[in-house]
PDB file of C-alpha atoms in Angstrom:
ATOM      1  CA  UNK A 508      48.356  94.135 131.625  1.00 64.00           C
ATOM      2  CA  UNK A 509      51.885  93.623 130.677  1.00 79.00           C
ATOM      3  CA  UNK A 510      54.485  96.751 130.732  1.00 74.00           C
ATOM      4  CA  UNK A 511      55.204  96.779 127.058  1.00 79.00           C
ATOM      5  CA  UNK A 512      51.650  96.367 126.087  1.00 90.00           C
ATOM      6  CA  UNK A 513      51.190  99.808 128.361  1.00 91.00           C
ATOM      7  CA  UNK A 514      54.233 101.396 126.957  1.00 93.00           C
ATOM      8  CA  UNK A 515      52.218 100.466 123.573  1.00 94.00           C
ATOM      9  CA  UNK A 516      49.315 102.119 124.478  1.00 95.00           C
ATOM     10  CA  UNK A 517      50.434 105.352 125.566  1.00 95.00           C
ATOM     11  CA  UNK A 518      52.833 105.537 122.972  1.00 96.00           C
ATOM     12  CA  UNK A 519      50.127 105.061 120.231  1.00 95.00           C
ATOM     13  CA  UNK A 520      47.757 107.668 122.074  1.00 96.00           C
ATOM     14  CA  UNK A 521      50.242 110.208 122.412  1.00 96.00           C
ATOM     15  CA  UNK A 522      51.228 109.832 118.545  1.00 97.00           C
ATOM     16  CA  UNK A 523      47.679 109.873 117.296  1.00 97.00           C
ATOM     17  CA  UNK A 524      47.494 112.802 119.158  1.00 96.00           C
ATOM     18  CA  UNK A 525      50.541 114.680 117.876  1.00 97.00           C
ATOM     19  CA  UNK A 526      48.780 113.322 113.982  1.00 97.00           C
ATOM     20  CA  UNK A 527      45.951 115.413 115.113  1.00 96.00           C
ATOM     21  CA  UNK A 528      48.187 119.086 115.534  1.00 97.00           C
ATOM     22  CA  UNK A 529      48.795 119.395 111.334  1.00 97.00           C
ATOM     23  CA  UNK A 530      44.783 119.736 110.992  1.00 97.00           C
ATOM     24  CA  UNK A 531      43.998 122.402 114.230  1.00 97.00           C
ATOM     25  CA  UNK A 532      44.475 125.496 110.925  1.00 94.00           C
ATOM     26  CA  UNK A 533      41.698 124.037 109.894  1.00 95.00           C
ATOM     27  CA  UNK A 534      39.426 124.724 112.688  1.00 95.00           C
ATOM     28  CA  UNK A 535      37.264 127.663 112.904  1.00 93.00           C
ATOM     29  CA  UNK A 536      35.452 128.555 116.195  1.00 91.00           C
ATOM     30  CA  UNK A 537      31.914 129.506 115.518  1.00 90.00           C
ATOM     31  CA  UNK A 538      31.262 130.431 119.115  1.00 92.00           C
ATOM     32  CA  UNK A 539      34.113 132.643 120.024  1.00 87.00           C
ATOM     33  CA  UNK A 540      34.596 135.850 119.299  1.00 87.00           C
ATOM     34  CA  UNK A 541      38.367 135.793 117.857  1.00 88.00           C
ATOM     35  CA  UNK A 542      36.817 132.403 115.614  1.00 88.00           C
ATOM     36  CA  UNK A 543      40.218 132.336 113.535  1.00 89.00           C
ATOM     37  CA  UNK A 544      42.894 132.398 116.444  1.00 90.00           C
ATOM     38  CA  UNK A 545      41.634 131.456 119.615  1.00 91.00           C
ATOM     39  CA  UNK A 546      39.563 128.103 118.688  1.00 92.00           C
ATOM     40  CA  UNK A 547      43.059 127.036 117.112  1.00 94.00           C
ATOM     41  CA  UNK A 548      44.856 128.320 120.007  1.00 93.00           C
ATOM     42  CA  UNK A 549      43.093 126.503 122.767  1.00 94.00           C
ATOM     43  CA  UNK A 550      42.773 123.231 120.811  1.00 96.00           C
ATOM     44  CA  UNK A 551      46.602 123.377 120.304  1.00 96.00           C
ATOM     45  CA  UNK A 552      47.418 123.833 123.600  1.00 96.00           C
ATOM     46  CA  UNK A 553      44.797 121.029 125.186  1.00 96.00           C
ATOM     47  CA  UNK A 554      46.298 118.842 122.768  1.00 97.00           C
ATOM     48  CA  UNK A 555      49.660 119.286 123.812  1.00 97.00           C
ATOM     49  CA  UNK A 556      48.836 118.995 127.129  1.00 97.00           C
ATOM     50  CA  UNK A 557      47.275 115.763 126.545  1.00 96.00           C
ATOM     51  CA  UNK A 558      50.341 115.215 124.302  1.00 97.00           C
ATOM     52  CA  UNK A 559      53.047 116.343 127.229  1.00 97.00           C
ATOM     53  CA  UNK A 560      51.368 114.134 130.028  1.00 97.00           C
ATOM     54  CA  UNK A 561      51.698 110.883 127.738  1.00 96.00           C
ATOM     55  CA  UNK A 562      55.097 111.815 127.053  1.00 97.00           C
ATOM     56  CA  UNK A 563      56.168 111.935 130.989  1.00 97.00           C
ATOM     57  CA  UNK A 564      54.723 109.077 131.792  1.00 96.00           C
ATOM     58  CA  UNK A 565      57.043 107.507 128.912  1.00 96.00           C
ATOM     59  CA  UNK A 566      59.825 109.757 129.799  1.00 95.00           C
ATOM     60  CA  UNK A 567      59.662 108.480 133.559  1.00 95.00           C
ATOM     61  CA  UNK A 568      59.067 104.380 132.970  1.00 94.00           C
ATOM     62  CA  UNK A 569      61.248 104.030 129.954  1.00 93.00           C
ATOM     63  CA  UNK A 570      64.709 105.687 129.243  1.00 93.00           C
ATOM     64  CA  UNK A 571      64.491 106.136 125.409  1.00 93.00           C
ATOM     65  CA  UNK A 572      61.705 108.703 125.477  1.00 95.00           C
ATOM     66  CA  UNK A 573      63.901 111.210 127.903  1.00 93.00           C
ATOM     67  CA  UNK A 574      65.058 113.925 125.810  1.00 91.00           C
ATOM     68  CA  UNK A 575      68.775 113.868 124.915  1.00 91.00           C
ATOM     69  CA  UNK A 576      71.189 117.197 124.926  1.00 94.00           C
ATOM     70  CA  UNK A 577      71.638 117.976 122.059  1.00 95.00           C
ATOM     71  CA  UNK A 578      72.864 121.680 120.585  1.00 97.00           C
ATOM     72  CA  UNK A 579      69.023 122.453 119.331  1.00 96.00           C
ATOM     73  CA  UNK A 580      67.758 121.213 122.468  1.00 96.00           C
ATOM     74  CA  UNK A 581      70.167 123.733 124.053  1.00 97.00           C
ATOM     75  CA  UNK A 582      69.107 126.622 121.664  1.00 97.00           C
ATOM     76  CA  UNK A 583      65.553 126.328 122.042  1.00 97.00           C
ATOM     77  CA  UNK A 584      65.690 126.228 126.052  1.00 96.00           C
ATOM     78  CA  UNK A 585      67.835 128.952 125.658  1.00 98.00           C
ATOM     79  CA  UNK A 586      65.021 131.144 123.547  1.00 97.00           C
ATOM     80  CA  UNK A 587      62.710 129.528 126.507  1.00 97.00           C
ATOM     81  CA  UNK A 588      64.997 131.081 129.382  1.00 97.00           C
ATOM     82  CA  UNK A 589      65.267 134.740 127.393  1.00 97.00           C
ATOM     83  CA  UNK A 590      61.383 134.696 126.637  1.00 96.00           C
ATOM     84  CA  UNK A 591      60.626 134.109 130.140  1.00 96.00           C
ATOM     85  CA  UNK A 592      62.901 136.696 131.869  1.00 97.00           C
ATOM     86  CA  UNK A 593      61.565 139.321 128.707  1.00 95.00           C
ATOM     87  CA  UNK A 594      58.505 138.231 130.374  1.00 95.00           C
ATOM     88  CA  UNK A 595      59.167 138.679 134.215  1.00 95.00           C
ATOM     89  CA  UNK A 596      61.198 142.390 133.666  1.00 96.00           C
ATOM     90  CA  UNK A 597      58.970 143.877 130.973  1.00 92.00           C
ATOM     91  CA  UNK A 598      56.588 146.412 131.484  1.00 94.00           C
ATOM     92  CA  UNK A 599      53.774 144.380 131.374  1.00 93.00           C
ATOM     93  CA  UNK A 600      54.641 140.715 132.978  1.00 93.00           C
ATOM     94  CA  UNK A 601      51.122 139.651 133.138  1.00 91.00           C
ATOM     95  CA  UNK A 602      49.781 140.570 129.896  1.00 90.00           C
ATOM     96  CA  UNK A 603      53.434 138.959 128.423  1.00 90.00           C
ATOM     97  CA  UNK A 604      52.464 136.025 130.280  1.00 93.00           C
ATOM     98  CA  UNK A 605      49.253 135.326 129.207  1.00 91.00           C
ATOM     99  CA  UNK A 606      48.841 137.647 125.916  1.00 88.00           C
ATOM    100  CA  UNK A 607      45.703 138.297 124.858  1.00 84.00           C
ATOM    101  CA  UNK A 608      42.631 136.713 123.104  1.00 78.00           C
ATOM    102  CA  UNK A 609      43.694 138.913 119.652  1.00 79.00           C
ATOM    103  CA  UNK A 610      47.054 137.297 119.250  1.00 80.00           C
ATOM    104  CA  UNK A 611      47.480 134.491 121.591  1.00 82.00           C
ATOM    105  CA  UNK A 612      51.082 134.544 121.748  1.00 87.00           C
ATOM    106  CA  UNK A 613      52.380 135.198 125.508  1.00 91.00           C
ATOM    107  CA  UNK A 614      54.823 133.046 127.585  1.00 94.00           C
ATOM    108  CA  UNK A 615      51.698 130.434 127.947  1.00 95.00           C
ATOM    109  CA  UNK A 616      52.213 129.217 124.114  1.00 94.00           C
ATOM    110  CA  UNK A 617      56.234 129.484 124.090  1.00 96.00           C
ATOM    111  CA  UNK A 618      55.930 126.940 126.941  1.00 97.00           C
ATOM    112  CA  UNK A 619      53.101 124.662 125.137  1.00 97.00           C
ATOM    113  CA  UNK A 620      55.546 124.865 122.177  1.00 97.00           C
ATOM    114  CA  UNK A 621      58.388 123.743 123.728  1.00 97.00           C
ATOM    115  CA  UNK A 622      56.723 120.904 124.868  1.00 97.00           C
ATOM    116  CA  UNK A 623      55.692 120.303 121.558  1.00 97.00           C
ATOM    117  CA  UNK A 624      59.224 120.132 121.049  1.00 97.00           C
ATOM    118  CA  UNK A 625      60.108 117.421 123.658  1.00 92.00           C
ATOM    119  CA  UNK A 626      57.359 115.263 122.847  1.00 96.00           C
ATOM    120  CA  UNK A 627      58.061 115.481 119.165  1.00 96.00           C
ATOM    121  CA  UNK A 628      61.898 115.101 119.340  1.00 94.00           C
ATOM    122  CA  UNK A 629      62.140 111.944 122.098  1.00 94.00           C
ATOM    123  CA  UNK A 630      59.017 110.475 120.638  1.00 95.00           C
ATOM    124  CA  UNK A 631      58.916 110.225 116.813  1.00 95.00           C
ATOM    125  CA  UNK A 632      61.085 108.063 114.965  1.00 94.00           C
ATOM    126  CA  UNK A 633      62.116 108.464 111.025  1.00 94.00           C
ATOM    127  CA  UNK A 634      58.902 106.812 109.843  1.00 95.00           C
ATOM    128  CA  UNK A 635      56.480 109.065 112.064  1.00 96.00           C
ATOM    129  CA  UNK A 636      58.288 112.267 111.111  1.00 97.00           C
ATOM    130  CA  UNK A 637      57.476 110.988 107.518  1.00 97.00           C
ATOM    131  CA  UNK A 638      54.164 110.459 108.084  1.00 97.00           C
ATOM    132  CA  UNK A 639      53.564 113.603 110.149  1.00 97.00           C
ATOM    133  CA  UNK A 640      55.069 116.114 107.313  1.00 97.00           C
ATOM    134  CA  UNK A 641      52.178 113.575 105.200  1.00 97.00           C
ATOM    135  CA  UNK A 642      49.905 115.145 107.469  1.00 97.00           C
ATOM    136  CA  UNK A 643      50.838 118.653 107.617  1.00 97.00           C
ATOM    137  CA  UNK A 644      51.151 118.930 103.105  1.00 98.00           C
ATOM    138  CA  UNK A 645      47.335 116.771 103.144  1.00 97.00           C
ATOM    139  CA  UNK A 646      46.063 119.900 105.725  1.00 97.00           C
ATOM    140  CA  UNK A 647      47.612 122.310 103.927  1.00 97.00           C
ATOM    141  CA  UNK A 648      46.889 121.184 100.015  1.00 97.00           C
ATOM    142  CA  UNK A 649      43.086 121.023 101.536  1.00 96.00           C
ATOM    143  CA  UNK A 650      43.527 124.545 103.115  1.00 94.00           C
ATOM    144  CA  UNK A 651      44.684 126.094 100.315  1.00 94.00           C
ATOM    145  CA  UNK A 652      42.484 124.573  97.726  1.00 95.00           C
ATOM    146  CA  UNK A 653      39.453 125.626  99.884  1.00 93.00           C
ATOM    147  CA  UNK A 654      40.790 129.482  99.764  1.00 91.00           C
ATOM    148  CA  UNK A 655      41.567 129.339  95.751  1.00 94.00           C
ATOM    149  CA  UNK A 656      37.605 128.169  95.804  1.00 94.00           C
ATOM    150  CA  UNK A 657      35.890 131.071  97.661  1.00 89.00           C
ATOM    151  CA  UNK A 658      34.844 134.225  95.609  1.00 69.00           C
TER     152      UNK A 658
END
């Protein structure tokens, strides 16, 4: 297989992927018992996983996907580096670390969402980021119109 027809590949894998993230609000866990957060929770963070390895592998064989330093790029690892020593010197560092299954928000998800940023930053071009907002007004038109429906 040629190297561009790889780059291809991955490229179009990690972007369908990323097309999947506007539609996780609409998932409801029936088998959990926090069915509104932690379904969407876990199936955001397995999908940027799946999302973050695609983008290395990019980000190591070809130089345009590495992530350029820029003054958001900056702020946001900034917020990253004063999340994560709130996390290490507060009272409790584990449960800051890993949160709990109520709100699903500890330094786990900050870190899953900053890779979210990478990926989304060094991958997408104009047209994607088009098509990805697309995505994200679809889910939430649908969303919406489903809660103006119940009684």
């Amino acid at each position: 297989m040629r190297q561009e027809s790889v780059k291809s590949i991955v490229l179009w894998i990690t972007k369908i992927w990323l097309f999947i993230v506007p539609f996780i609000p609409l998932y409801v866990s029936k088998v959990l018992f926090f069915p509104y957060i932690t379904g969407k929770a876990f199936v955001f963070r397995i999908t940027i996983e799946v999302v973050f390895a695609g983008w290395v592998f990019l980000a190591i064989f070809y130089k345009e996907y590495r992530p350029k330093l820029t003054p958001l790029l900056i702020a946001v690892g900034f917020f990253i580096l004063i999340v994560t020593l709130a996390t290490i010197f507060g009272v409790n560092p584990p449960k800051s670390f890993w949160s709990n299954f109520e709100r699903m928000e500890g330094l786990v998800t900050y870190f899953h969402l900053f890779a979210y940023f990478f990926v989304l930053t060094s991958v997408f071009k104009k047209s994607d980021w088009r098509i990805f907002l697309s995505l994200f007004l679809i889910s939430s038109i649908y969303d919406n119109t489903y809660a103006f429906l119940q009684r």
